[in-house]
Each structure stands twice: as structure tokens, then as C-alpha cells.
mmCIF file of C-alpha atoms in Angstrom:
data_model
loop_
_atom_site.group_PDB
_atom_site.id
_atom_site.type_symbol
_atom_site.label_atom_id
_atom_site.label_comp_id
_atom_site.label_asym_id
_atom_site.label_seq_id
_atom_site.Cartn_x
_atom_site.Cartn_y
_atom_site.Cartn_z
ATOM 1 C CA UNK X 24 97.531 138.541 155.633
ATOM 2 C CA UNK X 25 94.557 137.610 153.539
ATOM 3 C CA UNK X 26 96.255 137.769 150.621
ATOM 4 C CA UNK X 27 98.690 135.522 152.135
ATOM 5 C CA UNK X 28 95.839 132.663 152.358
ATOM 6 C CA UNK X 29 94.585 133.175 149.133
ATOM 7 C CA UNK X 30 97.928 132.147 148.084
ATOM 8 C CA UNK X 31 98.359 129.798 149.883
ATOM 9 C CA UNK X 32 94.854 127.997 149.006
ATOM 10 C CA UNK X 33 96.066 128.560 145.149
ATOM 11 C CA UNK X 34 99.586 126.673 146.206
ATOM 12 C CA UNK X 35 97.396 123.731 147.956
ATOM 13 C CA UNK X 36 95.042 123.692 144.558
ATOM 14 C CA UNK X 37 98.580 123.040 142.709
ATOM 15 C CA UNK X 38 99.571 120.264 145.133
ATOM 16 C CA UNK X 39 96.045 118.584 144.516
ATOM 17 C CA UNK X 40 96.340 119.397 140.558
ATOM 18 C CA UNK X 41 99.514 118.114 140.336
ATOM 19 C CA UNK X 42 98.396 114.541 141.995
ATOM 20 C CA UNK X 43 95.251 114.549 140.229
ATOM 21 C CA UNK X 44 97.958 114.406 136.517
ATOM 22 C CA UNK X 45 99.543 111.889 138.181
ATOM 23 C CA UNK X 46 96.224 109.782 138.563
ATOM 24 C CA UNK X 47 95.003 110.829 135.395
ATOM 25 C CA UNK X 48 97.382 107.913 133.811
ATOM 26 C CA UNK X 49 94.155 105.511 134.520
ATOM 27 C CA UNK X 50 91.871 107.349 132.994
ATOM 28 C CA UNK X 51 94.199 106.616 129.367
ATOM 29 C CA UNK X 52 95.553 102.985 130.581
ATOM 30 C CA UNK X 53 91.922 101.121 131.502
ATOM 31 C CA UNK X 54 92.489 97.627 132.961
ATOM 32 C CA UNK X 55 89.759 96.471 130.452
ATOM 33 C CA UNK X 56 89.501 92.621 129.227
ATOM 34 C CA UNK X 57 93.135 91.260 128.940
ATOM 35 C CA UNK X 58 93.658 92.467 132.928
ATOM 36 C CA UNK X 59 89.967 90.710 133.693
ATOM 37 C CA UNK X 60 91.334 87.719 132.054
ATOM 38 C CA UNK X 61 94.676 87.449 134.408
ATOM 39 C CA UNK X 62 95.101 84.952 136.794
ATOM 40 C CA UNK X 63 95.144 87.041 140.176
ATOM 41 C CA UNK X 64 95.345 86.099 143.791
ATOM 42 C CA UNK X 65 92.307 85.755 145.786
ATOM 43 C CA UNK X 66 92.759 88.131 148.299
ATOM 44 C CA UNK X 67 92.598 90.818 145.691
ATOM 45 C CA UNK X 68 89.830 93.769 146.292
ATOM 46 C CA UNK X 69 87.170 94.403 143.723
ATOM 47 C CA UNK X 70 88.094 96.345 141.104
ATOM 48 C CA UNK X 71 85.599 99.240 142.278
ATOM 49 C CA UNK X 72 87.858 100.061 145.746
ATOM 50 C CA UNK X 73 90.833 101.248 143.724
ATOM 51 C CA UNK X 74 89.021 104.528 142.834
ATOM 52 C CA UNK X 75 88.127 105.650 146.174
ATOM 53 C CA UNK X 76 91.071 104.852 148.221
ATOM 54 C CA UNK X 77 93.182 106.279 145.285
ATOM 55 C CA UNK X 78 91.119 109.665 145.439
ATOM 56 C CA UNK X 79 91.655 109.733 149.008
ATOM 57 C CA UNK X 80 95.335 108.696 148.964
ATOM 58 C CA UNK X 81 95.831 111.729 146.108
ATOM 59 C CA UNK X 82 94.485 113.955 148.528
ATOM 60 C CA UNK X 83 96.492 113.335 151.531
ATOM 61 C CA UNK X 84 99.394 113.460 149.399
ATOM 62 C CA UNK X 85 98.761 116.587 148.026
ATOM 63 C CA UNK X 86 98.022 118.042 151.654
ATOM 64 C CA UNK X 87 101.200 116.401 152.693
ATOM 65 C CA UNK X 88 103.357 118.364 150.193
ATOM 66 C CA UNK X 89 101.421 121.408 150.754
ATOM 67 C CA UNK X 90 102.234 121.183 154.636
ATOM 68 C CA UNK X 91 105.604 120.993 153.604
ATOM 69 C CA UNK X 92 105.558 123.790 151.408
ATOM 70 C CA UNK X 93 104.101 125.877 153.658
ATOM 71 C CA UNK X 94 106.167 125.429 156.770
ATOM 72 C CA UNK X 95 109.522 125.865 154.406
ATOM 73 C CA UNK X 96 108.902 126.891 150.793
ATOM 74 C CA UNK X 97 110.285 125.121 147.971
ATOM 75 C CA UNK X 98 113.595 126.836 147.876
ATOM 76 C CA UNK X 99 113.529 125.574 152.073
ATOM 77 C CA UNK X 100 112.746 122.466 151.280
ATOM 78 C CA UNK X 101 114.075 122.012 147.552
ATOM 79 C CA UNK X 102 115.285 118.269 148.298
ATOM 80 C CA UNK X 103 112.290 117.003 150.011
ATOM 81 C CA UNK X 104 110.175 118.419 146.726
ATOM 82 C CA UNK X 105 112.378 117.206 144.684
ATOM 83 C CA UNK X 106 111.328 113.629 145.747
ATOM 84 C CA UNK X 107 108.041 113.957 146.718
ATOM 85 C CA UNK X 108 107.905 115.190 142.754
ATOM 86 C CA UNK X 109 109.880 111.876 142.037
ATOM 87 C CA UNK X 110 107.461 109.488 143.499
ATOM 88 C CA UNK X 111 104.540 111.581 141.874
ATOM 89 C CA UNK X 112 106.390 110.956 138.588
ATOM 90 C CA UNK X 113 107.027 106.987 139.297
ATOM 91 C CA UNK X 114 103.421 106.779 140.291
ATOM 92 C CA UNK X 115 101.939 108.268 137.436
ATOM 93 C CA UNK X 116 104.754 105.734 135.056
ATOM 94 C CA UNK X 117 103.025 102.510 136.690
ATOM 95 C CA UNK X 118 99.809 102.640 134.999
ATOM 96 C CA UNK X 119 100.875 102.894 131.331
ATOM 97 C CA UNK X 120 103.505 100.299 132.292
ATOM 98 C CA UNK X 121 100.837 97.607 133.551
ATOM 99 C CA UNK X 122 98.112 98.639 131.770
ATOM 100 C CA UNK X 123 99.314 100.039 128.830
ATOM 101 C CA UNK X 124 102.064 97.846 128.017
ATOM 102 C CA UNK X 125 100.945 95.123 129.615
ATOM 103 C CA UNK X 126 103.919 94.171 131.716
ATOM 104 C CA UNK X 127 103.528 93.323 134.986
ATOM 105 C CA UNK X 128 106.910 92.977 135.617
ATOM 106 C CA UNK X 129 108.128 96.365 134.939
ATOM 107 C CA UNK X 130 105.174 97.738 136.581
ATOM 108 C CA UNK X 131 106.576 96.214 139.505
ATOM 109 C CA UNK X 132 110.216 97.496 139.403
ATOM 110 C CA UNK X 133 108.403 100.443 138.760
ATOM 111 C CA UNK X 134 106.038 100.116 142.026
ATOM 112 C CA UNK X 135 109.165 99.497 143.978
ATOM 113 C CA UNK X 136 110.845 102.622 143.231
ATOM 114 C CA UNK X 137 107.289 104.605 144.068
ATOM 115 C CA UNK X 138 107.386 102.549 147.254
ATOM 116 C CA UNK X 139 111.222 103.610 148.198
ATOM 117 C CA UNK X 140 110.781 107.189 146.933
ATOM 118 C CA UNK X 141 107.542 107.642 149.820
ATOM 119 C CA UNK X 142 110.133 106.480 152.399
ATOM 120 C CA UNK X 143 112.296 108.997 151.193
ATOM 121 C CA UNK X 144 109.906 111.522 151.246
ATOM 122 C CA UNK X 145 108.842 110.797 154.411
ATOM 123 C CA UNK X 146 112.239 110.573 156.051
ATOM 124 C CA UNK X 147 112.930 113.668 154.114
ATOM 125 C CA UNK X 148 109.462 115.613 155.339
ATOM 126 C CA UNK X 149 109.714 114.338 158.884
ATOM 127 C CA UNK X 150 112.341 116.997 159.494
ATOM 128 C CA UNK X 151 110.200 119.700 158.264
ATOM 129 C CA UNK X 152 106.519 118.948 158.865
ATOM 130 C CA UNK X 153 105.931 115.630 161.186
ATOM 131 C CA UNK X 154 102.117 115.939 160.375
ATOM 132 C CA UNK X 155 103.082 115.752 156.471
ATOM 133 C CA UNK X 156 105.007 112.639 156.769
ATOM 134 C CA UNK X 157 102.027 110.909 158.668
ATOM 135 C CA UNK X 158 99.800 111.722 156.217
ATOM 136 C CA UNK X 159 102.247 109.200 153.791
ATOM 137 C CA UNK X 160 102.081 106.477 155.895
ATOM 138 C CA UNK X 161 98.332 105.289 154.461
ATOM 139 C CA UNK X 162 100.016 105.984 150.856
ATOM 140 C CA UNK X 163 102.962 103.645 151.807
ATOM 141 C CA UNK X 164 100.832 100.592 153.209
ATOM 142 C CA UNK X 165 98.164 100.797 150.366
ATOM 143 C CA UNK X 166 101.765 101.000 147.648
ATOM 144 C CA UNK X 167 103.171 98.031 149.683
ATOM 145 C CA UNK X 168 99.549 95.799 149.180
ATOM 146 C CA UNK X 169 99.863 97.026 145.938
ATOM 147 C CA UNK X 170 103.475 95.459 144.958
ATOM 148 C CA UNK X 171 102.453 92.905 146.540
ATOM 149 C CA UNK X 172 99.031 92.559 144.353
ATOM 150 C CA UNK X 173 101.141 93.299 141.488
ATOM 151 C CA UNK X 174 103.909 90.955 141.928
ATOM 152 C CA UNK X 175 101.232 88.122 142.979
ATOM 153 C CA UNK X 176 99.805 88.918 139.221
ATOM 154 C CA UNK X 177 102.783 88.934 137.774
ATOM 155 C CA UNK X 178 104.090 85.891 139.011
ATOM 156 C CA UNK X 179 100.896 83.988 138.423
ATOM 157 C CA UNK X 180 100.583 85.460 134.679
ATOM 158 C CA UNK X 181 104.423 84.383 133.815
ATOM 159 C CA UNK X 182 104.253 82.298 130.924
ATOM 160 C CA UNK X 183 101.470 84.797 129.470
ATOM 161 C CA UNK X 184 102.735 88.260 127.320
#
């Protein structure tokens, strides 16, 4: 059995590995002075409450995927994984999109797709683990102020490239 929950801790230091790549896009694509000098809304947060709420997000996502892991494997619950690895992959793309490309307007087709891939993976962990498709639901409103954010930038920043 303990042996069991040593494995099991390893698995759960995978889930928050694997989110913690996914973040590690911002440490490459800094906002740095061309996003400072963007018109943005003024309901926009300071720049220093992305880092926490990201960190925290990260973690419940990787304890969300973990929950789901362990009440049905990956082979149990192949499709679920298969999306929650989707939106990991889309969230991880939005970064060098804004940032490093500097387009604001495929980082929000982009942020889109991350927002309907957590619905996905929620309707698609629901089944399996209710208490791992709760712990989405902060990740989906914080995405869905976020495409908003983004599109406000985008839209206000139109004629600049």
C-alpha cells in the first residue's frame, strides 16, 4: 500500500511538472516595453497579480488531472487526458503568440481554444472525478477575464503591429 502512495505522490509531481512547462512559456516571452506601451483597458490588474493567481491556477490544475488520474488511470480515462493535455498545450502556445510575436490577435484565437478545451475537460472530468472538474472552474473564469483582457488590448492596439 505504501508503495502505492509513493507512486502516486510521483504521478501528482508529474501533473504539477507538466503545468509548471506549460507556464514556463513566460519566463522566455516577457511582456517587457512594447506590451507597457499598449493601449489597455482600465479595468486591467497590475501586472504583479498575474504571477500569483497563475501559480495557484497551475496548481489546481495539476491536482485536477491528478484526481482524475487517480480515480481512473490514463488508459480509464484516455479521452479526458487527452484534452486536459490539449488545453495544457494551447495554454502554454498563448504566451509566445502575444508576447513573443506580438499578436494580440492570434493570442486570442488562441485563448479561445484554451477557454473551450477547459469546458471540455471539465464536461469530460465531471463523469469521472466531480471534485476535479470544480477545481477548473477558477481556471475557466480567470481564462474568460483573460480573453476578455486580451481582446480589449487587441482591439484597442489595432492599427499598431
Amino acid at each position: 500500500m505504501q508503495s502505492m502512495e509513493v507512486s502516486s505522490l510521483f504521478v501528482l509531481l508529474g501533473f504539477v511538472a507538466a503545468c509548471f512547462v506549460a507556464a514556463m512559456t513566460g519566463a522566455f516571452f516577457r511582456p517587457g516595453e512594447w506590451y507597457e506601451r499598449l493601449k489597455k483597458p482600465s479595468w486591467r490588474p497590475p501586472n504583479r497579480l498575474f504571477a500569483p493567481v497563475w501559480t495557484i491556477l497551475y496548481l489546481m490544475i495539476a491536482v485536477s488531472g491528478w484526481l482524475v488520474w487517480r480515480e481512473a488511470g490514463f488508459s480509464g480515462a484516455a479521452v479526458a487526458m487527452a484534452v486536459y493535455a490539449l488545453q495544457l498545450v494551447l495554454n502554454a502556445l498563448w504566451t509566445p503568440l502575444f508576447f513573443g510575436l506580438r499578436r494580440p490577435d492570434l493570442g486570442f484565437i488562441d485563448i479561445v481554444l484554451v477557454w473551450l478545451s477547459i469546458i471540455a475537460t471539465i464536461a469530460l472530468f465531471f463523469p469521472i472525478q466531480v471534485g476535479a472538474a470544480f477545481l477548473l472552474f477558477p481556471y475557466l473564469a480567470w481564462v474568460s477575464f483573460a480573453a476578455a483582457l486580451n481582446f480589449s488590448v487587441w482591439q484597442l492596439n489595432r492599427a499598431r503591429r
